[in-house]
Structure formats: C-alpha cells, structure tokens
Coordinates of C-alpha atoms in Angstrom, one line a residue:
M6 CA -27.3 -5.3 -0.2
K7 CA -24.6 -7.2 -2.0
T8 CA -23.5 -5.9 -5.4
I9 CA -22.9 -8.3 -8.3
L10 CA -21.2 -7.4 -11.5
V11 CA -22.3 -9.4 -14.6
I12 CA -19.9 -9.3 -17.5
E13 CA -21.5 -10.8 -20.6
D14 CA -21.5 -9.8 -24.2
N15 CA -24.8 -11.4 -25.1
R16 CA -27.4 -8.8 -24.1
D17 CA -30.3 -11.2 -23.7
V18 CA -28.3 -13.5 -21.4
R19 CA -26.9 -10.6 -19.4
E20 CA -30.3 -9.0 -18.8
N21 CA -31.9 -12.3 -17.9
I22 CA -29.2 -13.0 -15.3
A23 CA -29.6 -9.4 -13.9
E24 CA -33.4 -9.9 -13.6
I25 CA -33.0 -13.1 -11.7
L26 CA -30.5 -11.6 -9.3
E27 CA -32.5 -8.5 -8.7
L28 CA -35.5 -10.5 -7.8
A29 CA -33.3 -12.1 -5.1
S30 CA -32.5 -8.6 -3.7
Y31 CA -29.0 -8.2 -5.1
Q32 CA -27.8 -5.0 -6.7
V33 CA -26.7 -5.8 -10.2
L34 CA -24.2 -4.0 -12.4
Q35 CA -23.9 -4.9 -16.1
A36 CA -20.9 -4.8 -18.5
A37 CA -21.1 -5.7 -22.2
N38 CA -17.5 -6.7 -22.6
G39 CA -14.3 -7.4 -20.7
K40 CA -12.8 -3.9 -20.9
E41 CA -16.0 -2.4 -19.6
G42 CA -16.2 -5.0 -16.9
I43 CA -12.7 -4.2 -15.6
A44 CA -13.5 -0.4 -15.5
T45 CA -16.8 -1.0 -13.7
A46 CA -15.1 -3.4 -11.2
R47 CA -12.4 -0.8 -10.4
Q48 CA -15.0 2.0 -9.9
T49 CA -17.4 0.0 -7.7
R50 CA -15.5 -3.0 -6.1
P51 CA -18.5 -5.4 -6.3
D52 CA -19.0 -8.3 -3.9
L53 CA -19.0 -10.9 -6.6
I54 CA -18.3 -11.0 -10.4
L55 CA -20.0 -13.3 -12.9
C56 CA -18.1 -13.3 -16.2
D57 CA -18.5 -15.0 -19.6
I58 CA -15.4 -16.6 -21.0
M59 CA -15.9 -16.2 -24.8
M60 CA -16.0 -12.4 -25.5
P61 CA -14.5 -10.3 -28.2
D62 CA -11.3 -8.1 -27.6
L63 CA -10.8 -9.4 -24.0
D64 CA -12.0 -12.8 -23.0
G65 CA -12.9 -13.9 -19.4
F66 CA -9.5 -15.4 -18.8
G67 CA -7.9 -12.0 -19.5
V68 CA -10.4 -10.2 -17.2
L69 CA -9.6 -12.6 -14.4
H70 CA -5.9 -12.2 -14.9
I71 CA -6.0 -8.4 -14.9
L72 CA -8.3 -8.2 -11.8
G73 CA -6.1 -10.7 -10.0
E74 CA -3.2 -8.3 -10.3
D75 CA -5.2 -5.5 -8.7
A76 CA -4.8 -5.6 -4.9
A77 CA -8.2 -4.0 -4.4
L78 CA -10.0 -6.7 -6.5
A79 CA -7.9 -9.8 -6.1
K80 CA -10.1 -11.3 -3.5
V81 CA -13.5 -10.6 -5.0
P82 CA -15.2 -13.9 -5.8
F83 CA -15.1 -14.6 -9.5
V84 CA -17.5 -17.1 -11.2
F85 CA -17.2 -18.0 -14.9
L86 CA -20.2 -18.3 -17.1
T87 CA -19.4 -20.6 -20.1
A88 CA -20.9 -22.8 -22.8
R89 CA -17.5 -24.5 -23.0
A90 CA -17.3 -27.5 -20.7
R91 CA -13.8 -28.7 -21.7
Q92 CA -11.5 -29.8 -18.9
V93 CA -8.7 -27.6 -20.2
D94 CA -10.9 -24.5 -19.8
F95 CA -11.7 -25.4 -16.2
R96 CA -8.0 -25.9 -15.5
I97 CA -7.0 -22.6 -17.0
G98 CA -9.6 -20.7 -15.0
M99 CA -8.8 -22.4 -11.7
D100 CA -5.1 -21.7 -12.2
L101 CA -5.9 -18.1 -12.6
G102 CA -8.0 -18.1 -9.4
A103 CA -11.6 -18.6 -10.5
D104 CA -13.9 -19.6 -7.7
D105 CA -16.5 -21.5 -9.7
Y106 CA -18.0 -22.3 -13.1
L107 CA -21.6 -22.2 -14.3
T108 CA -22.1 -24.0 -17.6
K109 CA -24.7 -22.6 -19.9
P110 CA -27.6 -23.1 -20.0
F111 CA -28.0 -23.2 -16.3
K112 CA -31.2 -23.1 -14.1
D113 CA -32.2 -20.1 -12.1
L114 CA -31.7 -22.0 -8.9
S115 CA -28.2 -23.1 -9.8
L116 CA -27.3 -19.5 -10.4
L117 CA -28.7 -18.3 -7.1
N118 CA -27.2 -21.2 -5.1
A119 CA -23.7 -20.6 -6.6
V120 CA -23.9 -16.9 -5.9
A121 CA -25.1 -17.4 -2.3
M122 CA -22.4 -20.0 -1.6
R123 CA -19.6 -17.9 -2.9
L124 CA -20.8 -14.8 -1.0
R125 CA -20.9 -16.8 2.3
K126 CA -17.4 -18.2 1.7
S127 CA -16.1 -14.7 0.9
E128 CA -17.6 -13.3 4.1
R129 CA -15.9 -15.9 6.2
E130 CA -12.6 -15.3 4.5
Q131 CA -13.0 -11.5 4.9
S132 CA -13.7 -11.9 8.6
T133 CA -10.5 -13.8 9.1
D134 CA -8.5 -11.2 7.0
L135 CA -10.0 -8.3 8.9
D136 CA -9.1 -9.9 12.3
K137 CA -5.5 -10.2 11.1
L138 CA -5.5 -6.7 9.7
M139 CA -7.0 -5.3 13.0
Q140 CA -4.2 -6.9 15.0
A141 CA -1.6 -5.6 12.6
L142 CA -2.9 -2.1 12.6
L143 CA -2.7 -2.2 16.4
N144 CA 1.0 -3.0 16.0
E145 CA 1.2 -6.6 17.0
T146 CA 4.4 -7.9 15.5
D147 CA 3.3 -11.5 15.0
A148 CA 0.1 -10.3 13.3
Q149 CA 2.0 -8.1 11.0
E150 CA 4.0 -11.1 9.8
A151 CA 0.8 -13.0 9.2
L152 CA -0.6 -10.0 7.3
C153 CA 1.7 -10.7 4.4
V154 CA 0.2 -14.2 4.1
H155 CA -3.5 -13.0 4.0
Y156 CA -3.0 -10.2 1.5
P157 CA -1.2 -10.0 -1.8
T158 CA 2.6 -9.4 -1.3
T159 CA 4.9 -8.2 -4.1
H160 CA 8.6 -7.9 -4.5
F161 CA 9.4 -4.5 -6.1
N162 CA 12.7 -3.1 -7.4
R163 CA 14.5 0.0 -6.1
K164 CA 12.9 3.3 -7.4
H165 CA 9.5 1.6 -8.0
C166 CA 6.7 4.1 -7.4
L167 CA 3.9 2.8 -5.2
Y168 CA 1.8 5.8 -5.8
S169 CA 2.3 9.3 -7.2
V170 CA 1.0 12.9 -6.5
G171 CA -2.5 13.3 -7.9
S172 CA -3.3 9.5 -8.1
W173 CA -6.5 8.2 -6.5
P174 CA -5.9 5.7 -3.6
T175 CA -7.2 2.2 -3.8
T176 CA -4.8 0.5 -1.4
L177 CA -3.2 0.7 2.0
Y178 CA 0.4 -0.4 1.7
F179 CA 2.3 -2.3 4.4
I180 CA 6.1 -2.5 4.1
C181 CA 7.1 -6.0 4.9
Q182 CA 10.8 -5.3 4.1
G183 CA 12.5 -2.3 2.7
K184 CA 12.8 1.5 2.7
V185 CA 10.5 4.1 1.2
K186 CA 10.6 7.9 0.7
L187 CA 7.7 10.3 0.4
F188 CA 8.4 13.4 -1.6
N189 CA 7.0 16.4 -3.4
T190 CA 8.4 18.3 -6.4
D191 CA 8.1 22.0 -7.0
A192 CA 7.4 23.8 -10.3
A193 CA 11.2 24.0 -11.0
G194 CA 11.6 20.2 -10.5
N195 CA 13.3 20.4 -7.1
E196 CA 12.5 17.4 -4.9
F197 CA 12.0 17.5 -1.2
I198 CA 11.6 14.4 0.9
T199 CA 8.8 14.8 3.4
A200 CA 9.0 11.5 5.2
L201 CA 10.9 8.2 5.4
H202 CA 9.2 4.8 6.0
G203 CA 10.6 1.3 6.5
T204 CA 9.8 -2.2 7.6
G205 CA 6.6 -2.4 9.6
D206 CA 5.1 0.9 8.4
F207 CA 1.8 1.6 6.7
L208 CA 1.6 4.0 3.7
G209 CA -1.2 5.7 1.8
Y210 CA -3.7 6.0 4.7
L211 CA -4.1 9.8 4.6
A212 CA -5.6 9.9 1.1
L213 CA -7.8 6.9 1.9
L214 CA -9.2 8.6 5.0
E215 CA -9.6 12.0 3.3
E216 CA -11.1 10.3 0.1
S217 CA -8.8 12.5 -1.9
V218 CA -5.8 12.1 -4.3
H219 CA -2.4 11.4 -2.9
A220 CA -0.5 14.6 -2.0
E221 CA 2.9 12.9 -2.2
T222 CA 4.8 10.4 -4.2
A223 CA 6.0 7.1 -2.6
E224 CA 9.2 5.7 -4.1
L225 CA 11.3 2.7 -2.9
L226 CA 14.8 3.5 -1.8
E227 CA 15.8 -0.1 -2.2
D228 CA 14.4 -3.4 -3.3
A229 CA 11.4 -4.1 -1.1
V230 CA 8.6 -6.5 -0.2
V231 CA 5.2 -4.7 0.0
C232 CA 1.8 -6.0 1.1
A233 CA -1.3 -4.5 -0.5
I234 CA -4.5 -4.1 1.6
P235 CA -7.7 -3.2 -0.2
K236 CA -9.2 0.2 0.7
A237 CA -12.5 -1.5 1.6
D238 CA -10.9 -3.7 4.3
F239 CA -9.0 -0.8 5.8
L240 CA -12.0 1.5 5.9
A241 CA -14.2 -1.2 7.4
L242 CA -12.0 -1.3 10.4
I243 CA -11.6 2.5 10.7
Y244 CA -15.3 3.0 10.7
H245 CA -16.3 0.1 12.9
N246 CA -13.4 -0.4 15.3
Q247 CA -12.7 2.6 17.7
E248 CA -9.4 1.3 18.8
V249 CA -8.0 1.2 15.3
A250 CA -9.6 4.6 14.5
N251 CA -7.8 6.0 17.6
Q252 CA -4.5 4.5 16.6
F253 CA -4.6 6.2 13.2
T254 CA -5.8 9.5 14.7
R255 CA -2.7 9.5 16.8
L256 CA -0.6 8.6 13.8
L257 CA -2.0 11.4 11.7
A258 CA -1.5 13.9 14.6
G259 CA 2.1 12.8 14.7
D260 CA 2.5 13.2 11.0
V261 CA 1.2 16.8 11.2
T262 CA 3.5 17.6 14.0
D263 CA 6.5 16.2 12.2
Q264 CA 5.6 18.2 9.0
Q265 CA 5.3 21.4 10.9
E266 CA 8.6 20.9 12.7
R267 CA 10.4 20.1 9.5
L268 CA 9.0 23.2 7.7
L269 CA 10.1 25.4 10.6
K270 CA 13.6 24.0 10.5
L271 CA 13.8 24.3 6.8
A272 CA 12.9 28.0 7.1
Y273 CA 15.1 29.0 10.0
Q274 CA 17.8 26.4 10.6
S275 CA 21.2 26.5 9.0
V276 CA 22.1 23.9 6.4
R277 CA 24.6 22.5 8.9
K278 CA 21.9 21.9 11.5
R279 CA 19.6 20.4 8.9
V280 CA 22.3 18.0 7.8
A281 CA 22.8 16.8 11.4
E282 CA 19.0 16.4 11.7
A283 CA 18.9 14.4 8.5
L284 CA 21.7 12.1 9.6
L285 CA 20.1 11.4 13.0
M286 CA 16.7 10.9 11.3
V287 CA 17.9 8.3 8.9
Q288 CA 19.9 6.6 11.7
L289 CA 16.9 6.4 13.9
K290 CA 14.4 5.3 11.2
F291 CA 16.5 2.7 9.4
Y292 CA 19.4 1.7 11.5
S293 CA 18.4 1.8 15.1
Q294 CA 15.6 -0.8 14.8
P295 CA 16.2 -4.4 16.0
T296 CA 16.8 -6.7 13.0
G297 CA 13.5 -8.1 11.8
G298 CA 11.5 -5.8 14.2
S299 CA 8.6 -3.6 13.2
T300 CA 8.3 0.1 13.4
S301 CA 5.8 1.5 15.8
L302 CA 2.9 3.5 14.5
S303 CA 3.8 6.3 16.9
T304 CA 6.1 9.1 15.9
Q305 CA 9.7 8.8 17.1
S306 CA 11.9 11.8 17.8
V307 CA 15.6 11.9 16.8
D308 CA 16.2 12.9 20.5
S309 CA 15.3 9.3 21.4
I310 CA 18.7 8.1 20.0
D311 CA 20.8 7.0 22.9
P312 CA 23.9 9.3 22.9
I313 CA 25.8 6.9 25.0
A314 CA 25.9 4.5 22.1
N315 CA 28.1 7.1 20.4
T316 CA 28.7 5.4 17.1
S317 CA 26.2 3.9 14.5
R318 CA 25.9 1.3 11.9
P319 CA 27.0 2.5 8.4
M320 CA 24.1 4.2 6.6
T321 CA 23.6 4.1 2.8
L322 CA 21.7 6.8 0.9
S323 CA 22.6 8.6 -2.4
R324 CA 23.9 12.1 -2.3
E325 CA 20.7 13.2 -4.2
N326 CA 18.5 11.8 -1.5
W327 CA 20.5 13.4 1.2
S328 CA 20.1 16.7 -0.7
H329 CA 16.3 16.2 -1.0
L330 CA 16.0 15.3 2.7
V331 CA 18.0 18.4 3.8
G332 CA 16.4 20.8 1.3
A333 CA 19.7 22.1 -0.1
S334 CA 21.8 21.5 -3.2
V335 CA 23.9 18.4 -3.6
E336 CA 27.1 20.5 -3.6
T337 CA 26.2 22.2 -0.4
V338 CA 25.3 19.0 1.4
V339 CA 28.5 17.3 0.3
R340 CA 30.5 20.2 1.6
V341 CA 28.8 20.1 5.0
L342 CA 29.4 16.3 5.2
S343 CA 33.0 16.8 4.3
D344 CA 33.3 19.4 7.2
L345 CA 31.7 16.9 9.6
R346 CA 34.1 14.3 8.6
T347 CA 37.0 16.7 9.2
E348 CA 35.7 17.4 12.6
G349 CA 35.6 13.7 13.4
L350 CA 31.8 13.5 13.7
I351 CA 31.2 11.1 10.8
S352 CA 33.1 8.9 8.5
L353 CA 32.6 8.6 4.8
S354 CA 33.2 5.6 2.6
G355 CA 31.7 5.9 -0.9
S356 CA 27.9 6.2 -0.3
E357 CA 28.2 4.9 3.3
I358 CA 28.1 7.3 6.3
T359 CA 28.8 6.3 9.8
L360 CA 28.0 8.5 12.8
L361 CA 31.0 8.7 15.0
D362 CA 29.8 11.1 17.6
I363 CA 26.0 11.0 18.0
D364 CA 26.1 13.1 21.2
K365 CA 27.7 16.1 19.4
L366 CA 25.5 15.8 16.3
T367 CA 22.4 15.7 18.6
R368 CA 23.6 18.9 20.3
M369 CA 24.4 20.5 17.0
K370 CA 20.9 20.3 15.6
H371 CA 19.4 22.3 18.6

C-alpha cells in the first residue's frame, strides 16, 4: 500500500483529501502545517507528498526546498495544492523541483489521476536508480560513476562531518572523490581513528543494517565529493537481492576482522610497530590505488603492498591524525617518525611523508 502525506492547514480540505485517497486504498498521513509535514516526512518517508502553498510560518515552497536538501526525501514525488494559479508561482515551484500542481478547487478524479500518474513515474525512476545502485554495490566501476548522476551529489569542505556518534542513519554515503576518517572519542576527549575510507567506498551501512545509531563519527580529511543514497533504496536491494546482501556480509566480516586486529596491535604492539603499520595502511588506502580507480569492497591487507616498489608517493596527513591513527600522543609519534627518517626508512617534508623502504617497514610491523 502506497503512503501519501497531505500537508494542508485547512482542516476540512485536508480531511476531505484524506478520505478520497483512503477510499482509493492509499495509506494517508496528515500534517496541519509545513513544520509538522517536514517532521512527518522524515519519520515515515512517504511515497508521495501533497502540499498546500499558502500556509502560516512555513509555506509550501519552504517545505519543498527543505525536503529537497534531504537526500532521503529529495526524490519523493511532490505535488502542490494551490488556489493561486499565477504563472510566477508555477515557475517558482518547478524551479524548486515540484512534480505537479493541482489548482483548488479540483475534482476527485483529477486528484486520483494526478496521484496515480506521479506514483507510476516514480516507480519507473526508482527501478532505474536501483539498477544503477545494484551494479555500483557490486563494485562495477562504470556503474559507480553513473551512481553520482542518479543520486544527489554534494561537494563538502575538509572537516565536514557526514554523521556523528549517536545520530540515526538515513543515508548510505558513496565517496565519489576524497578521503574520510571514522573515529571514536573516549571520556577524556582522546580520539582514535578506527578506519580510513576513500574514493569508491561506501559509508554508513552498518547502522543502516542494524537499524541503530551510528557508533562512529565520519569526518572528511580533505575536500570531497559525496553521493547520498536514501536508506530505503539501499535496504530494498539488501533485502531482495542475494548477491548484494552477500557482498555486504563479506564487507562487514572484513570490517570486524580489521577492528579485532587493530585492537590487538594497539594492546600489544610497540608504538614503533604501530607507526609502521599506520604508514603502510595510509599508503595502501590512499596512495596505491590507480588514479581515478575505485576501491574494492573487500578488505585489503597492508601486506599486499608490493615491497619491490620500494618507495611511495608523498603522503599528506596532519600530525594529529597520525597520532589518532596510531593511538599514541603527538609527541611520541613525531619522535618515532624522526627516528625512521634518521634510519632512512622515510623522508619528511612539512606534512608530507614519503616511504623510502617499504620492505623494511613491512618487516618491522610483524
């Protein structure tokens, strides 16, 4: 059964519309003003929204603008209900992304036809989007590039937070370009980086699958381009496509293994070994991928770095982030890096680090 949200401040009009739609076997949600409508839409993600334009506090144009900025709701069909038939109003609504207008008073059949037509069109578009998403989730490079065309894509500045600990998930994120860190902070304010992600990676899937709050914070390490995929689209594929479900099962298993290994090393390895591990991890994650290529969903080990290629491209990461990745103070990490430079294993130039002897660093971490 399709769910339709009716946002209308006139109670009689709102209830009349709801009655007509319910007789046509739609589930109807009602909101008496724009603010209430936005809250209801975010809680329920309806299949279609009918919204009056002239409302107090927040009018229909404001509702459409706010929902259009929400990745989980941007593609929900939106139909204006209005007694204003001026051309300028139509133009404003269409520029904001409205799908249709119904001018009051309208006949019952006009309402039902408009709703049915918009729902059919939405189903066709969603089918296309899901096909592209399925191909991208299965790690097809061309499909991942197309993904950024079919879903909202945003340029974010460095240090932008995609989501934080304790926030409820509404979106699966795909990194079109850029670097991201996942981290936790203890009661004393000490930060520890739990994972690194880059171009071609998906983020936020664990909380979506568990239907729980995010357990980590995701922050950009540099300016990035991020694609936002609604929760409903992701879960539709997980629940109905075994191949996609298997892919994410493998990914989650790899994440758990990585976390366990890192915790063991944090507990028992020396800081020197952890610094070598961190250097190789960043090298593999961000600087060993072909330019423009995507990152596989499968977990990669730092052991897969080819020791024959015994030098690397310069890596850039702040001292604080190296500290949070290693799990030691900035002063301690800087001292170890200085020792490695003296031994000829790395070179330092400002915030840039170049690995000069990958073979020795790889042996050092064991």
